[in-house]
Amino acid sequence: MAYIVYFNIVRAKTIVNSPYNERQDAFADRVIRGNIADRNGNVLATTEVAEDGSEVRSYPYGAAFAHVVGFSNSAAGKSGLESIENFELLTSNSFFVEKLMNEFKDEKNMGDTVVTTLDADLQQAAYNALGSNKGAIVVMEPGTGKILAMVSGPAYDPNSVESNWDVLNSDDTNSPLLNRATQGQYAPGSTFKVVTALEYMREHSDYANYSYECNGEITADNVTIHCFDSTVHGLEDLRSSMANSCNSSFANIGLSLNKTSYRKTAEDLLFNKKLPSVMDYSRSSFKINEKSTSADMMMTAMGQGETLVSPYHMALITSAIANGGTLMEPYLVEKVTNYNGTEISKNVPKSYRKLMTSDEASQLKDYMRAVVDEGTATLLSGQSYTAAGKTGTAEYSLDDGEKTHSWFMGFTNVDNPELVISVIIEGYDGDAGAKAVPIAKQVLDAYYY
């Protein structure tokens, strides 16, 4: 009996969700695919039934939710929540009498509704802020793990995926089907200085006494690291090094770090590890080992080198910092109801893992607050909400010259953190903060004002 129950409840979901399972068709023959809604009840995906009984999946918000909600159609298959929650959407918990009547009339039952944690207004604001840029934005609650917005660009209109499938699937230049929020891999740039600072704190209990005289550059083993625009920052401690995003200071720190310990700290923060995620994602990588050179250590400490990370992963790290060191299990589905709104199941916040101590998180919060109050993200200061964060510039070379990816990771209401935001903008010419921070501000302003 136990195996039968397991098969009916657990394996049935796995089998139905398999894109290769013909039983999906059998479910669809009996059930009208249910709605996907945001946390306020706004419909994000629904099934429209014509007079002749034909069904068309419709997405009222178009491209804004393309990657997180995904699509469902006979030609292209399924993606995003449409794929992940396929079993729930093709399950009907309508009342028994109603099911009996539908059976008698040879009519379909209404599928259940998946109510997400997403906020349609915030998602739309993030989509508008990203605009025509290639990149991604993730917004979540650090205290609960609820994901409120997840945008990737370029996007596509899920209403026309079937007719545009060949074009979308063959566009290797823009990769519109790629969810850059979870699957994009980028050098973290100066956002990684948060990780480097944490490792320095762990190796040096007297980190408050750190002192460095920045002359605009530092050289080791014939490799020279420059500060942005060769700025001379002068005498700095760890807090001002973070606020100024001083490359020379962090390269200096990198030269002093224990390679094995540095790798362990990165892996404590889930580099080279599985991430808690229901969405498809790319695993972040951290390559420092005992054979790493001084140049490797300097470059890695300031967020260049071979380190790769997704915007989603940086949002998780920021969430742990904002939440006193504890990462809450991130989730996208608030509850499942029948089509009349009767609750069938509900997710609740739960802890995933302690990534750092509360003291370490508190110190990093202070450093990130300095970035906003007096450093590279002052555009976010003086608002009705307080903010803390870290900007980043990740440089890379193309045939037509040097480009940068623009980063910002941060959180609002520093004393009682409310929102975490992670922003990546690809291929920007210039100062990263000049691009990513205004976009983050546009999203946050839409939420608070």
Coordinates of C-alpha atoms in Angstrom, one line a residue:
M1 CA 0.0 0.0 0.0
A2 CA 2.8 2.4 0.9
Y3 CA 4.3 2.0 -2.6
I4 CA 1.0 2.6 -4.3
V5 CA 0.5 5.8 -2.3
Y6 CA 4.1 6.9 -3.2
F7 CA 3.5 6.1 -6.9
N8 CA 0.1 7.9 -7.0
I9 CA 1.2 11.0 -5.2
V10 CA 5.0 11.4 -5.8
R11 CA 5.8 9.5 -8.9
A12 CA 2.6 10.6 -10.7
K13 CA 3.8 14.2 -10.4
T14 CA 7.2 13.3 -11.9
I15 CA 5.7 11.3 -14.7
V16 CA 3.1 13.9 -15.6
N17 CA 5.8 16.6 -15.6
S18 CA 8.0 14.7 -17.9
P19 CA 7.9 16.3 -21.4
Y20 CA 8.1 12.9 -23.0
N21 CA 5.1 11.4 -21.2
E22 CA 2.0 10.9 -23.4
R23 CA -0.2 10.8 -20.3
Q24 CA 0.0 14.6 -20.2
D25 CA -2.4 14.4 -23.2
A26 CA -4.7 12.2 -21.1
F27 CA -4.8 14.7 -18.3
A28 CA -5.3 17.6 -20.7
D29 CA -8.3 15.7 -22.2
R30 CA -10.0 15.8 -18.9
V31 CA -8.8 19.1 -17.4
I32 CA -8.7 22.7 -18.6
R33 CA -5.2 23.8 -17.6
G34 CA -5.4 26.0 -14.5
N35 CA -4.3 29.6 -14.0
I36 CA -1.0 30.9 -12.7
A37 CA -1.5 34.0 -10.6
D38 CA 0.7 36.5 -8.7
R39 CA 0.5 36.9 -5.0
N40 CA -2.3 39.4 -5.3
G41 CA -4.5 37.3 -7.6
N42 CA -3.5 38.9 -10.9
V43 CA -3.6 36.3 -13.6
L44 CA -0.2 35.6 -15.2
A45 CA -1.3 32.6 -17.4
T46 CA -4.7 31.3 -18.2
T47 CA -6.5 29.0 -20.7
E48 CA -8.9 30.6 -23.1
V49 CA -11.6 28.3 -24.4
A50 CA -13.3 29.1 -27.7
E51 CA -16.9 28.2 -28.6
D52 CA -15.7 25.2 -30.6
G53 CA -13.9 23.9 -27.5
S54 CA -10.3 24.6 -28.7
E55 CA -8.0 25.9 -26.0
V56 CA -5.3 28.6 -26.2
R57 CA -2.8 29.4 -23.4
S58 CA -2.8 33.2 -22.8
Y59 CA -0.3 35.4 -21.0
P60 CA -1.8 38.8 -20.1
Y61 CA 1.5 40.4 -19.2
G62 CA 3.3 39.3 -22.4
A63 CA 7.1 39.3 -22.2
A64 CA 7.3 40.6 -18.6
F65 CA 7.0 37.2 -17.1
A66 CA 8.5 35.2 -20.0
H67 CA 11.3 33.4 -18.2
V68 CA 9.9 32.8 -14.8
V69 CA 6.3 31.9 -15.7
G70 CA 7.4 30.4 -19.0
F71 CA 5.2 29.0 -21.8
S72 CA 3.1 26.0 -22.5
N73 CA 2.1 24.9 -26.0
S74 CA 2.0 21.8 -28.1
A75 CA 4.8 22.8 -30.5
A76 CA 7.5 24.2 -28.2
G77 CA 6.7 22.3 -25.0
K78 CA 6.9 23.9 -21.6
S79 CA 9.3 26.1 -19.6
G80 CA 9.5 28.0 -16.3
L81 CA 6.6 27.5 -13.8
E82 CA 4.4 26.2 -16.6
S83 CA 6.8 23.2 -16.6
I84 CA 7.6 23.0 -12.9
E85 CA 3.9 23.2 -11.8
N86 CA 2.5 21.1 -14.7
F87 CA 1.1 18.5 -12.4
E88 CA -0.8 21.0 -10.3
L89 CA -2.1 22.9 -13.3
L90 CA -3.5 19.6 -14.8
T91 CA -5.0 18.5 -11.5
S92 CA -8.6 19.4 -10.6
N93 CA -9.7 19.7 -7.0
S94 CA -13.1 21.0 -8.0
F95 CA -15.9 19.9 -5.7
F96 CA -17.1 16.3 -6.1
V97 CA -20.6 17.2 -7.3
E98 CA -19.2 19.5 -9.9
K99 CA -16.9 16.8 -11.2
L100 CA -19.8 14.4 -11.3
M101 CA -21.9 16.9 -13.3
N102 CA -19.0 17.6 -15.7
E103 CA -18.6 13.8 -16.2
F104 CA -22.3 13.5 -17.0
K105 CA -22.2 16.4 -19.5
D106 CA -18.9 15.2 -20.9
E107 CA -17.2 18.5 -20.0
K108 CA -13.8 19.1 -18.7
N109 CA -13.0 20.0 -15.1
M110 CA -11.2 23.3 -14.3
G111 CA -7.5 22.8 -13.3
D112 CA -6.1 24.1 -10.0
T113 CA -4.6 27.6 -9.7
V114 CA -0.9 28.1 -8.8
V115 CA -0.6 31.2 -6.8
T116 CA 3.0 32.5 -6.9
T117 CA 5.1 34.7 -4.7
L118 CA 5.6 37.1 -7.6
D119 CA 4.3 40.6 -7.5
A120 CA 3.0 41.7 -10.9
D121 CA 3.6 45.4 -10.3
L122 CA 7.2 44.9 -9.1
Q123 CA 7.8 42.4 -11.9
Q124 CA 6.5 45.0 -14.5
A125 CA 8.7 47.7 -12.9
A126 CA 11.8 45.4 -13.1
Y127 CA 10.9 44.6 -16.7
N128 CA 10.5 48.3 -17.6
A129 CA 13.7 49.2 -15.8
L130 CA 15.7 46.6 -17.7
G131 CA 14.3 47.8 -20.9
S132 CA 16.3 46.9 -24.0
N133 CA 19.4 45.9 -22.0
K134 CA 20.7 42.4 -21.9
G135 CA 20.8 41.3 -18.3
A136 CA 18.6 40.3 -15.4
I137 CA 17.0 41.5 -12.2
V138 CA 16.0 39.4 -9.1
V139 CA 14.0 40.7 -6.1
M140 CA 13.3 38.6 -3.1
E141 CA 12.4 38.9 0.6
P142 CA 15.5 37.9 2.8
G143 CA 13.4 37.0 5.8
T144 CA 11.1 34.6 4.0
G145 CA 12.8 33.5 0.8
K146 CA 9.9 34.6 -1.4
I147 CA 10.9 35.6 -4.9
L148 CA 9.0 38.7 -5.8
A149 CA 10.4 39.4 -9.3
M150 CA 12.7 37.6 -11.7
V151 CA 13.3 39.3 -15.1
S152 CA 15.7 38.4 -17.9
G153 CA 16.4 40.3 -21.1
P154 CA 16.1 40.0 -24.0
A155 CA 12.7 38.5 -23.4
Y156 CA 10.1 37.1 -25.7
D157 CA 6.3 37.1 -25.9
P158 CA 5.0 33.7 -24.7
N159 CA 1.8 34.3 -26.6
S160 CA 3.6 33.9 -29.9
V161 CA 6.3 31.3 -29.0
E162 CA 4.8 28.7 -31.3
S163 CA 4.9 31.0 -34.4
N164 CA 8.3 32.4 -33.6
W165 CA 9.9 29.2 -32.2
D166 CA 12.5 28.7 -35.0
V167 CA 13.7 32.2 -34.7
L168 CA 13.8 32.2 -30.9
N169 CA 15.6 28.8 -30.7
S170 CA 18.3 29.8 -33.3
D171 CA 19.1 33.3 -32.0
D172 CA 22.6 32.6 -30.5
T173 CA 23.4 36.3 -30.4
N174 CA 20.7 37.4 -28.0
S175 CA 19.7 34.0 -26.5
P176 CA 16.2 35.2 -25.7
L177 CA 15.2 31.8 -24.3
L178 CA 18.0 31.8 -21.7
N179 CA 16.9 32.9 -18.2
R180 CA 19.9 35.1 -17.4
A181 CA 18.7 35.4 -13.8
T182 CA 19.5 31.8 -13.0
Q183 CA 21.4 30.5 -16.0
G184 CA 23.6 33.4 -16.9
Q185 CA 27.3 33.1 -15.8
Y186 CA 29.2 36.3 -15.2
A187 CA 32.4 37.5 -13.5
P188 CA 31.1 39.1 -10.3
G189 CA 33.3 42.1 -10.5
S190 CA 33.5 44.1 -7.3
T191 CA 30.4 42.5 -5.8
F192 CA 32.8 39.7 -5.0
K193 CA 34.7 42.0 -2.6
V194 CA 32.0 41.1 -0.1
V195 CA 33.2 37.5 -0.2
T196 CA 36.9 38.6 0.0
A197 CA 36.1 40.8 3.0
L198 CA 34.4 37.9 4.7
E199 CA 37.4 35.7 4.2
Y200 CA 39.8 38.4 5.5
M201 CA 37.6 38.8 8.6
R202 CA 37.7 35.1 9.2
E203 CA 41.5 35.0 8.9
H204 CA 42.1 38.1 10.9
S205 CA 40.3 38.7 14.2
D206 CA 41.8 42.2 14.2
Y207 CA 40.3 43.1 10.8
A208 CA 39.2 46.4 12.3
N209 CA 42.8 47.4 12.4
Y210 CA 43.3 46.8 8.7
S211 CA 45.1 49.7 7.0
Y212 CA 46.3 50.3 3.4
E213 CA 47.7 53.3 1.6
C214 CA 46.2 53.3 -1.9
N215 CA 48.3 54.9 -4.6
G216 CA 46.0 54.0 -7.4
E217 CA 47.7 50.7 -8.3
I218 CA 49.5 47.7 -6.9
T219 CA 52.1 45.4 -8.5
A220 CA 53.0 41.8 -7.6
D221 CA 55.0 39.3 -9.8
N222 CA 55.1 41.8 -12.6
V223 CA 51.3 42.1 -12.7
T224 CA 49.8 45.6 -12.0
I225 CA 46.2 46.1 -10.7
H226 CA 44.7 49.6 -11.2
C227 CA 41.9 51.3 -9.3
F228 CA 39.0 52.6 -11.5
D229 CA 40.3 55.6 -13.4
S230 CA 43.6 55.2 -11.5
T231 CA 42.0 57.0 -8.5
V232 CA 44.3 57.4 -5.5
H233 CA 42.1 56.6 -2.5
G234 CA 44.8 57.3 0.1
L235 CA 44.7 55.7 3.6
E236 CA 41.9 53.2 4.0
D237 CA 40.5 50.7 6.4
L238 CA 38.4 47.7 5.4
R239 CA 35.1 49.7 5.5
S240 CA 36.4 52.5 3.3
S241 CA 38.1 50.0 1.0
M242 CA 34.6 48.5 0.4
A243 CA 32.9 51.9 0.1
N244 CA 35.4 53.1 -2.4
S245 CA 35.5 49.7 -4.2
C246 CA 39.3 50.0 -4.0
N247 CA 40.9 47.5 -6.4
S248 CA 44.4 48.0 -5.0
S249 CA 43.3 47.4 -1.4
F250 CA 41.4 44.2 -2.2
A251 CA 44.3 43.0 -4.4
N252 CA 46.5 43.6 -1.5
I253 CA 44.1 41.6 0.7
G254 CA 44.0 38.8 -1.9
L255 CA 47.8 38.4 -1.7
S256 CA 47.5 37.8 2.1
L257 CA 44.7 35.2 2.0
N258 CA 45.1 31.4 2.7
K259 CA 44.1 29.7 -0.6
T260 CA 42.5 26.7 1.0
S261 CA 40.5 28.8 3.5
Y262 CA 39.5 31.3 0.7
R263 CA 38.0 28.4 -1.3
K264 CA 36.2 27.0 1.8
T265 CA 34.6 30.4 2.4
A266 CA 33.5 30.7 -1.2
E267 CA 32.0 27.2 -1.0
D268 CA 30.3 28.1 2.3
L269 CA 28.5 30.7 0.1
L270 CA 27.6 28.0 -2.4
F271 CA 30.2 28.5 -5.1
N272 CA 30.9 25.1 -6.7
K273 CA 27.8 23.8 -5.0
K274 CA 24.2 23.1 -5.7
L275 CA 21.8 26.0 -5.2
P276 CA 18.3 25.9 -3.7
S277 CA 16.2 26.5 -6.8
V278 CA 13.2 25.0 -8.6
M279 CA 14.3 26.8 -11.7
D280 CA 17.0 25.5 -14.0
Y281 CA 20.3 27.2 -13.1
S282 CA 24.0 27.2 -13.8
R283 CA 26.3 26.3 -10.9
S284 CA 28.7 29.1 -9.9
S285 CA 32.4 28.4 -10.0
F286 CA 35.4 29.4 -7.9
K287 CA 38.8 28.2 -9.1
I288 CA 41.4 29.3 -6.5
N289 CA 43.5 26.4 -5.3
E290 CA 47.0 25.7 -3.9
K291 CA 48.5 26.2 -7.4
S292 CA 47.0 29.6 -7.9
T293 CA 49.4 32.4 -8.5
S294 CA 49.7 35.9 -6.9
A295 CA 48.0 37.3 -10.0
D296 CA 45.2 34.8 -9.6
M297 CA 44.7 35.9 -6.0
M298 CA 44.7 39.6 -6.8
M299 CA 42.3 39.2 -9.7
T300 CA 40.0 36.9 -7.8
A301 CA 39.9 39.1 -4.7
M302 CA 38.5 42.0 -6.8
G303 CA 36.0 39.9 -8.7
Q304 CA 37.8 39.2 -11.9
G305 CA 39.8 36.1 -12.8
E306 CA 37.9 32.8 -13.4
T307 CA 35.1 33.2 -10.9
L308 CA 31.6 33.0 -12.4
V309 CA 28.2 33.6 -10.8
S310 CA 24.6 34.2 -11.6
P311 CA 22.5 37.1 -10.6
Y312 CA 20.2 34.7 -8.7
H313 CA 23.2 33.4 -6.7
M314 CA 24.3 36.9 -5.8
A315 CA 20.7 37.6 -4.6
L316 CA 21.0 34.5 -2.3
I317 CA 24.3 35.7 -0.8
T318 CA 22.9 39.1 -0.2
S319 CA 19.8 37.6 1.4
A320 CA 21.9 35.7 3.8
I321 CA 23.8 38.9 4.8
A322 CA 20.6 40.8 5.2
N323 CA 19.0 38.0 7.2
G324 CA 21.7 37.7 9.9
G325 CA 23.7 35.0 8.1
T326 CA 20.8 32.6 7.4
L327 CA 19.7 31.9 3.9
M328 CA 16.0 31.1 3.7
E329 CA 14.8 28.5 1.2
P330 CA 13.9 30.6 -1.9
Y331 CA 10.5 29.8 -3.4
L332 CA 8.2 30.9 -6.1
V333 CA 4.9 29.2 -5.3
E334 CA 2.8 30.6 -2.4
K335 CA 0.0 28.1 -2.6
V336 CA -2.2 26.0 -4.8
T337 CA -6.0 26.4 -4.8
N338 CA -8.8 25.0 -6.7
Y339 CA -10.3 27.3 -9.3
N340 CA -12.8 28.6 -6.7
G341 CA -10.0 29.7 -4.4
T342 CA -10.2 26.9 -1.8
E343 CA -6.6 26.2 -0.6
I344 CA -5.2 22.8 -1.5
S345 CA -1.6 23.2 -0.3
K346 CA 0.6 26.0 0.9
N347 CA 4.3 26.7 1.2
V348 CA 5.8 28.3 4.3
P349 CA 9.1 30.0 4.9
K350 CA 11.9 27.7 6.1
S351 CA 15.6 28.0 6.7
Y352 CA 17.9 26.6 4.1
R353 CA 21.4 27.0 5.6
K354 CA 23.5 29.2 7.8
L355 CA 26.0 30.7 5.4
M356 CA 27.9 32.9 8.0
T357 CA 27.6 34.0 11.6
S358 CA 25.3 36.8 12.7
D359 CA 28.4 38.8 13.6
E360 CA 29.9 38.4 10.2
A361 CA 26.6 39.3 8.5
S362 CA 26.3 42.4 10.7
Q363 CA 29.8 43.6 9.8
L364 CA 29.2 43.1 6.1
K365 CA 25.9 45.0 6.4
D366 CA 27.8 47.9 7.8
Y367 CA 30.4 47.8 5.0
M368 CA 27.6 47.6 2.4
R369 CA 25.8 50.5 4.1
A370 CA 28.9 52.6 3.7
V371 CA 28.8 51.9 -0.1
V372 CA 25.4 53.6 -0.2
D373 CA 26.1 56.3 2.3
E374 CA 29.5 57.5 1.1
G375 CA 30.8 55.2 -1.7
T376 CA 29.9 54.1 -5.2
A377 CA 26.1 53.8 -4.7
T378 CA 25.2 57.2 -3.2
L379 CA 22.4 57.5 -5.7
L380 CA 20.4 55.2 -3.3
S381 CA 21.0 57.4 -0.2
G382 CA 18.5 60.0 1.0
Q383 CA 15.4 57.9 0.1
S384 CA 12.4 57.1 2.2
Y385 CA 13.9 53.7 2.4
T386 CA 17.5 53.0 3.6
A387 CA 19.7 50.8 1.5
A388 CA 23.0 48.9 1.6
G389 CA 24.7 47.2 -1.3
K390 CA 27.7 46.7 -3.5
T391 CA 28.4 47.8 -7.1
G392 CA 30.5 45.9 -9.5
T393 CA 32.3 46.2 -12.8
A394 CA 33.3 43.0 -14.6
E395 CA 35.5 43.7 -17.5
Y396 CA 35.8 41.5 -20.6
S397 CA 37.2 41.9 -24.2
L398 CA 35.5 41.7 -27.5
D399 CA 36.7 42.2 -31.1
D400 CA 35.4 45.8 -31.0
G401 CA 37.1 46.6 -27.7
E402 CA 36.7 46.5 -23.9
K403 CA 33.2 46.1 -22.4
T404 CA 31.9 45.8 -18.8
H405 CA 29.1 44.0 -17.1
S406 CA 27.4 46.3 -14.6
W407 CA 26.4 44.9 -11.2
F408 CA 24.5 45.9 -8.2
M409 CA 23.5 43.7 -5.2
G410 CA 21.8 45.2 -2.2
F411 CA 18.9 45.3 0.2
T412 CA 16.5 47.9 1.7
N413 CA 15.5 49.0 5.2
V414 CA 18.9 48.1 6.7
D415 CA 17.7 47.8 10.3
N416 CA 14.9 45.4 9.3
P417 CA 15.7 44.2 5.8
E418 CA 12.7 44.0 3.5
L419 CA 13.9 43.5 -0.1
V420 CA 17.0 42.1 -1.7
I421 CA 17.8 43.1 -5.3
S422 CA 20.4 41.8 -7.7
V423 CA 21.0 43.5 -11.0
I424 CA 23.3 42.6 -13.9
I425 CA 23.6 44.6 -17.1
E426 CA 25.6 43.1 -19.9
G427 CA 28.1 44.9 -22.2
Y428 CA 28.0 48.4 -20.9
D429 CA 30.6 51.0 -21.9
G430 CA 31.7 52.8 -18.8
D431 CA 31.3 52.9 -15.0
A432 CA 29.2 49.9 -13.8
G433 CA 27.6 51.9 -11.0
A434 CA 26.4 54.4 -13.5
K435 CA 24.2 51.8 -15.1
A436 CA 23.2 49.2 -12.6
V437 CA 22.5 51.4 -9.6
P438 CA 19.9 53.7 -11.4
I439 CA 18.2 50.6 -12.7
A440 CA 18.0 49.1 -9.1
K441 CA 16.8 52.5 -7.9
Q442 CA 14.0 52.6 -10.5
V443 CA 12.8 49.2 -9.3
L444 CA 12.9 50.1 -5.6
D445 CA 11.3 53.4 -6.2
A446 CA 8.4 51.7 -7.9
Y447 CA 7.9 49.5 -4.9
Y448 CA 8.2 52.2 -2.2
Y449 CA 6.6 55.2 -3.9

